[in-house]
PDB file of C-alpha atoms in Angstrom:
ATOM      1  CA  MET A   1     109.699  65.100  95.174  1.00 82.00           C
ATOM      2  CA  LEU A   2     106.024  66.195  95.178  1.00 87.00           C
ATOM      3  CA  HIS A   3     105.624  64.952  98.717  1.00 89.00           C
ATOM      4  CA  HIS A   4     108.626  66.923  99.921  1.00 91.00           C
ATOM      5  CA  HIS A   5     107.300  70.069  98.383  1.00 93.00           C
ATOM      6  CA  ALA A   6     103.856  69.424  99.844  1.00 94.00           C
ATOM      7  CA  LEU A   7     105.362  69.126 103.351  1.00 95.00           C
ATOM      8  CA  PHE A   8     107.252  72.405 102.953  1.00 96.00           C
ATOM      9  CA  VAL A   9     104.057  74.107 101.851  1.00 96.00           C
ATOM     10  CA  ALA A  10     102.242  72.570 104.854  1.00 97.00           C
ATOM     11  CA  PHE A  11     104.784  74.058 107.208  1.00 98.00           C
ATOM     12  CA  GLU A  12     104.395  77.434 105.540  1.00 97.00           C
ATOM     13  CA  GLN A  13     100.654  77.196 105.944  1.00 98.00           C
ATOM     14  CA  LEU A  14     101.061  76.258 109.594  1.00 98.00           C
ATOM     15  CA  GLY A  15     103.131  79.355 110.163  1.00 98.00           C
ATOM     16  CA  GLY A  16     100.599  81.536 108.413  1.00 98.00           C
ATOM     17  CA  ALA A  17      97.796  80.062 110.516  1.00 98.00           C
ATOM     18  CA  GLU A  18      99.793  80.810 113.659  1.00 98.00           C
ATOM     19  CA  ALA A  19     100.346  84.385 112.555  1.00 98.00           C
ATOM     20  CA  ALA A  20      96.680  84.884 111.764  1.00 98.00           C
ATOM     21  CA  LEU A  21      95.639  83.548 115.162  1.00 98.00           C
ATOM     22  CA  ASP A  22      98.194  85.745 116.891  1.00 98.00           C
ATOM     23  CA  ALA A  23      96.872  88.815 115.062  1.00 97.00           C
ATOM     24  CA  ALA A  24      93.344  87.928 116.090  1.00 97.00           C
ATOM     25  CA  ARG A  25      94.330  87.333 119.704  1.00 97.00           C
ATOM     26  CA  ARG A  26      96.251  90.656 119.919  1.00 97.00           C
ATOM     27  CA  TYR A  27      93.374  92.591 118.416  1.00 96.00           C
ATOM     28  CA  SER A  28      90.786  90.917 120.603  1.00 96.00           C
ATOM     29  CA  LEU A  29      92.670  92.052 123.678  1.00 96.00           C
ATOM     30  CA  GLN A  30      93.214  95.588 122.391  1.00 95.00           C
ATOM     31  CA  ARG A  31      89.703  96.361 121.092  1.00 94.00           C
ATOM     32  CA  TYR A  32      87.040  97.232 123.672  1.00 94.00           C
ATOM     33  CA  ALA A  33      83.255  96.964 123.314  1.00 94.00           C
ATOM     34  CA  PHE A  34      80.718  97.483 126.123  1.00 95.00           C
ATOM     35  CA  GLY A  35      83.520  98.322 128.545  1.00 95.00           C
ATOM     36  CA  ARG A  36      85.531  95.141 128.084  1.00 96.00           C
ATOM     37  CA  PRO A  37      87.919  93.527 125.585  1.00 95.00           C
ATOM     38  CA  ILE A  38      86.108  91.799 122.748  1.00 93.00           C
ATOM     39  CA  GLY A  39      88.260  88.741 123.411  1.00 93.00           C
ATOM     40  CA  SER A  40      86.203  88.149 126.565  1.00 93.00           C
ATOM     41  CA  PHE A  41      83.051  87.507 124.528  1.00 95.00           C
ATOM     42  CA  GLN A  42      82.146  83.781 124.326  1.00 95.00           C
ATOM     43  CA  ALA A  43      81.642  83.769 120.500  1.00 95.00           C
ATOM     44  CA  LEU A  44      85.194  85.008 119.886  1.00 96.00           C
ATOM     45  CA  LYS A  45      86.623  82.659 122.514  1.00 96.00           C
ATOM     46  CA  HIS A  46      85.061  79.707 120.725  1.00 98.00           C
ATOM     47  CA  LEU A  47      86.236  80.857 117.313  1.00 97.00           C
ATOM     48  CA  MET A  48      89.790  81.338 118.492  1.00 98.00           C
ATOM     49  CA  ALA A  49      89.692  77.997 120.370  1.00 98.00           C
ATOM     50  CA  ASP A  50      88.675  76.289 117.161  1.00 98.00           C
ATOM     51  CA  MET A  51      91.506  78.099 115.380  1.00 99.00           C
ATOM     52  CA  LEU A  52      94.007  76.866 117.977  1.00 98.00           C
ATOM     53  CA  VAL A  53      92.759  73.276 117.785  1.00 99.00           C
ATOM     54  CA  SER A  54      93.128  73.283 113.980  1.00 98.00           C
ATOM     55  CA  ILE A  55      96.675  74.670 114.338  1.00 99.00           C
ATOM     56  CA  GLU A  56      97.679  71.976 116.796  1.00 98.00           C
ATOM     57  CA  LEU A  57      96.226  69.263 114.562  1.00 98.00           C
ATOM     58  CA  ALA A  58      98.187  70.669 111.596  1.00 98.00           C
ATOM     59  CA  ARG A  59     101.355  70.981 113.722  1.00 98.00           C
ATOM     60  CA  ALA A  60     101.073  67.287 114.735  1.00 98.00           C
ATOM     61  CA  ASN A  61     100.553  66.208 111.137  1.00 97.00           C
ATOM     62  CA  CYS A  62     103.409  68.408 109.925  1.00 97.00           C
ATOM     63  CA  CYS A  63     105.716  66.835 112.522  1.00 97.00           C
ATOM     64  CA  PHE A  64     104.567  63.399 111.331  1.00 96.00           C
ATOM     65  CA  GLY A  65     105.467  64.497 107.815  1.00 95.00           C
ATOM     66  CA  ALA A  66     108.893  65.735 108.901  1.00 95.00           C
ATOM     67  CA  ALA A  67     109.574  62.401 110.589  1.00 94.00           C
ATOM     68  CA  ALA A  68     108.542  60.567 107.439  1.00 93.00           C
ATOM     69  CA  LEU A  69     110.901  62.560 105.190  1.00 90.00           C
ATOM     70  CA  GLY A  70     113.568  59.931 105.704  1.00 85.00           C
ATOM     71  CA  SER A  71     111.349  57.127 104.426  1.00 82.00           C
ATOM     72  CA  ASP A  72     109.839  56.524 101.032  1.00 74.00           C
ATOM     73  CA  GLY A  73     106.653  54.841  99.865  1.00 80.00           C
ATOM     74  CA  ASP A  74     103.323  54.812 101.491  1.00 85.00           C
ATOM     75  CA  VAL A  75     104.439  56.400 104.825  1.00 90.00           C
ATOM     76  CA  LEU A  76     105.716  59.558 103.107  1.00 92.00           C
ATOM     77  CA  CYS A  77     102.675  59.704 100.831  1.00 92.00           C
ATOM     78  CA  GLU A  78     100.278  59.421 103.786  1.00 93.00           C
ATOM     79  CA  ALA A  79     102.250  61.934 105.881  1.00 94.00           C
ATOM     80  CA  ALA A  80     102.368  64.478 103.069  1.00 94.00           C
ATOM     81  CA  ALA A  81      98.623  64.121 102.420  1.00 95.00           C
ATOM     82  CA  VAL A  82      97.517  64.454 106.016  1.00 97.00           C
ATOM     83  CA  ALA A  83      99.887  67.384 106.589  1.00 96.00           C
ATOM     84  CA  ARG A  84      98.645  69.206 103.462  1.00 97.00           C
ATOM     85  CA  ILE A  85      95.002  68.564 104.272  1.00 97.00           C
ATOM     86  CA  SER A  86      95.168  69.680 107.930  1.00 98.00           C
ATOM     87  CA  ALA A  87      97.486  72.656 107.233  1.00 98.00           C
ATOM     88  CA  THR A  88      95.281  73.923 104.352  1.00 97.00           C
ATOM     89  CA  GLU A  89      92.157  73.653 106.478  1.00 97.00           C
ATOM     90  CA  ALA A  90      93.881  75.299 109.423  1.00 98.00           C
ATOM     91  CA  PHE A  91      95.210  78.241 107.406  1.00 98.00           C
ATOM     92  CA  ARG A  92      91.830  78.848 105.756  1.00 97.00           C
ATOM     93  CA  LEU A  93      90.010  78.743 109.109  1.00 98.00           C
ATOM     94  CA  CYS A  94      92.505  81.014 110.776  1.00 98.00           C
ATOM     95  CA  ALA A  95      92.673  83.483 107.973  1.00 98.00           C
ATOM     96  CA  SER A  96      88.907  83.829 107.798  1.00 97.00           C
ATOM     97  CA  GLY A  97      88.594  83.759 111.567  1.00 97.00           C
ATOM     98  CA  SER A  98      91.103  86.521 111.974  1.00 97.00           C
ATOM     99  CA  THR A  99      89.107  88.640 109.520  1.00 96.00           C
ATOM    100  CA  GLN A 100      85.955  87.957 111.539  1.00 96.00           C
ATOM    101  CA  VAL A 101      87.621  88.897 114.832  1.00 96.00           C
ATOM    102  CA  HIS A 102      88.859  92.171 113.289  1.00 95.00           C
ATOM    103  CA  GLY A 103      85.373  92.937 112.000  1.00 92.00           C
ATOM    104  CA  ALA A 104      85.156  95.747 109.459  1.00 89.00           C
ATOM    105  CA  LEU A 105      88.863  96.476 109.994  1.00 88.00           C
ATOM    106  CA  GLY A 106      89.639  92.976 108.786  1.00 89.00           C
ATOM    107  CA  VAL A 107      88.602  93.764 105.194  1.00 88.00           C
ATOM    108  CA  THR A 108      90.652  96.926 104.944  1.00 89.00           C
ATOM    109  CA  TRP A 109      94.220  97.422 103.807  1.00 89.00           C
ATOM    110  CA  GLU A 110      95.103  98.710 107.285  1.00 89.00           C
ATOM    111  CA  SER A 111      95.264  95.249 108.802  1.00 89.00           C
ATOM    112  CA  ASP A 112      97.160  92.227 107.628  1.00 91.00           C
ATOM    113  CA  CYS A 113      94.054  90.011 107.514  1.00 94.00           C
ATOM    114  CA  HIS A 114      93.708  90.300 103.731  1.00 93.00           C
ATOM    115  CA  LEU A 115      97.308  89.118 103.334  1.00 94.00           C
ATOM    116  CA  TYR A 116      96.680  86.019 105.419  1.00 96.00           C
ATOM    117  CA  TYR A 117      93.465  85.285 103.557  1.00 95.00           C
ATOM    118  CA  ARG A 118      94.964  85.741 100.075  1.00 95.00           C
ATOM    119  CA  ARG A 119      98.005  83.641 101.032  1.00 96.00           C
ATOM    120  CA  ALA A 120      95.776  80.886 102.414  1.00 96.00           C
ATOM    121  CA  GLN A 121      93.850  80.769  99.183  1.00 94.00           C
ATOM    122  CA  ALA A 122      96.997  80.837  97.017  1.00 94.00           C
ATOM    123  CA  LEU A 123      98.750  78.049  98.975  1.00 95.00           C
ATOM    124  CA  ALA A 124      95.598  75.882  99.045  1.00 92.00           C
ATOM    125  CA  GLY A 125      96.226  74.967  95.389  1.00 88.00           C
ATOM    126  CA  SER A 126     100.006  74.576  95.504  1.00 84.00           C
ATOM    127  CA  PRO A 127     100.906  71.694  94.865  1.00 84.00           C
ATOM    128  CA  GLY A 128      97.523  70.272  94.149  1.00 84.00           C
ATOM    129  CA  SER A 129      94.143  71.163  95.454  1.00 89.00           C
ATOM    130  CA  LEU A 130      92.714  70.153  98.825  1.00 89.00           C
ATOM    131  CA  ARG A 131      90.377  67.767  96.984  1.00 93.00           C
ATOM    132  CA  SER A 132      93.224  66.093  95.161  1.00 92.00           C
ATOM    133  CA  TRP A 133      95.116  65.471  98.432  1.00 93.00           C
ATOM    134  CA  LYS A 134      92.003  64.025 100.021  1.00 93.00           C
ATOM    135  CA  GLU A 135      91.474  61.736  97.018  1.00 93.00           C
ATOM    136  CA  ARG A 136      95.180  60.612  97.249  1.00 92.00           C
ATOM    137  CA  LEU A 137      94.806  59.844 100.913  1.00 93.00           C
ATOM    138  CA  VAL A 138      91.578  57.889 100.392  1.00 95.00           C
ATOM    139  CA  ALA A 139      93.132  55.924  97.514  1.00 93.00           C
ATOM    140  CA  LEU A 140      96.197  55.085  99.667  1.00 92.00           C
ATOM    141  CA  LEU A 141      94.061  53.987 102.605  1.00 92.00           C
ATOM    142  CA  ARG A 142      91.864  51.825 100.308  1.00 93.00           C
ATOM    143  CA  GLU A 143      94.944  50.191  98.826  1.00 90.00           C
ATOM    144  CA  ARG A 144      96.274  49.474 102.311  1.00 87.00           C
ATOM    145  CA  ALA A 145      92.940  48.053 103.446  1.00 89.00           C
ATOM    146  CA  ALA A 146      92.685  45.842 100.334  1.00 90.00           C
ATOM    147  CA  ALA A 147      96.214  44.563 100.928  1.00 84.00           C
ATOM    148  CA  ARG A 148      95.415  43.675 104.511  1.00 84.00           C
ATOM    149  CA  ALA A 149      92.131  41.997 103.572  1.00 84.00           C
ATOM    150  CA  CYS A 150      93.775  39.832 100.858  1.00 78.00           C
ATOM    151  CA  PRO A 151      97.393  39.194 101.813  1.00 71.00           C
ATOM    152  CA  SER A 152      99.607  37.924  99.015  1.00 67.00           C
ATOM    153  CA  PRO A 153     100.341  34.193  99.277  1.00 68.00           C
ATOM    154  CA  THR A 154     104.057  33.773  99.965  1.00 63.00           C
TER     155      THR A 154
END
């Protein structure tokens, strides 16, 4: 049941990351500095490209998790762990990146950046911290490697 809940949270984080990136993209096209949109500056392009890459990785891992919902055992455990890890990292990156793109406006109540950031932090620990999911994944992969190295005699 924990793995099912973790996948649902991962999908929520994915949606939050997409919303944060969309807010950053819209603002970067609307705000002008030095006679051109701030979205045309290389630093913001690279930041938003990194945000998009993290979202696409999280989306792939969440889809892997959705496909694994019908199975039990190690496949579901692995899928839930990688989905949670990538979605947590994507939402955190996109929430902080959106705040950076918005600049001073990003830390005010007038923009939604603070909502994305607070939600990213709240979901990062539900269910289980990012560290605990990484530890679960490492333990699972070690068990799998040990089983392959020493197959049971049958």
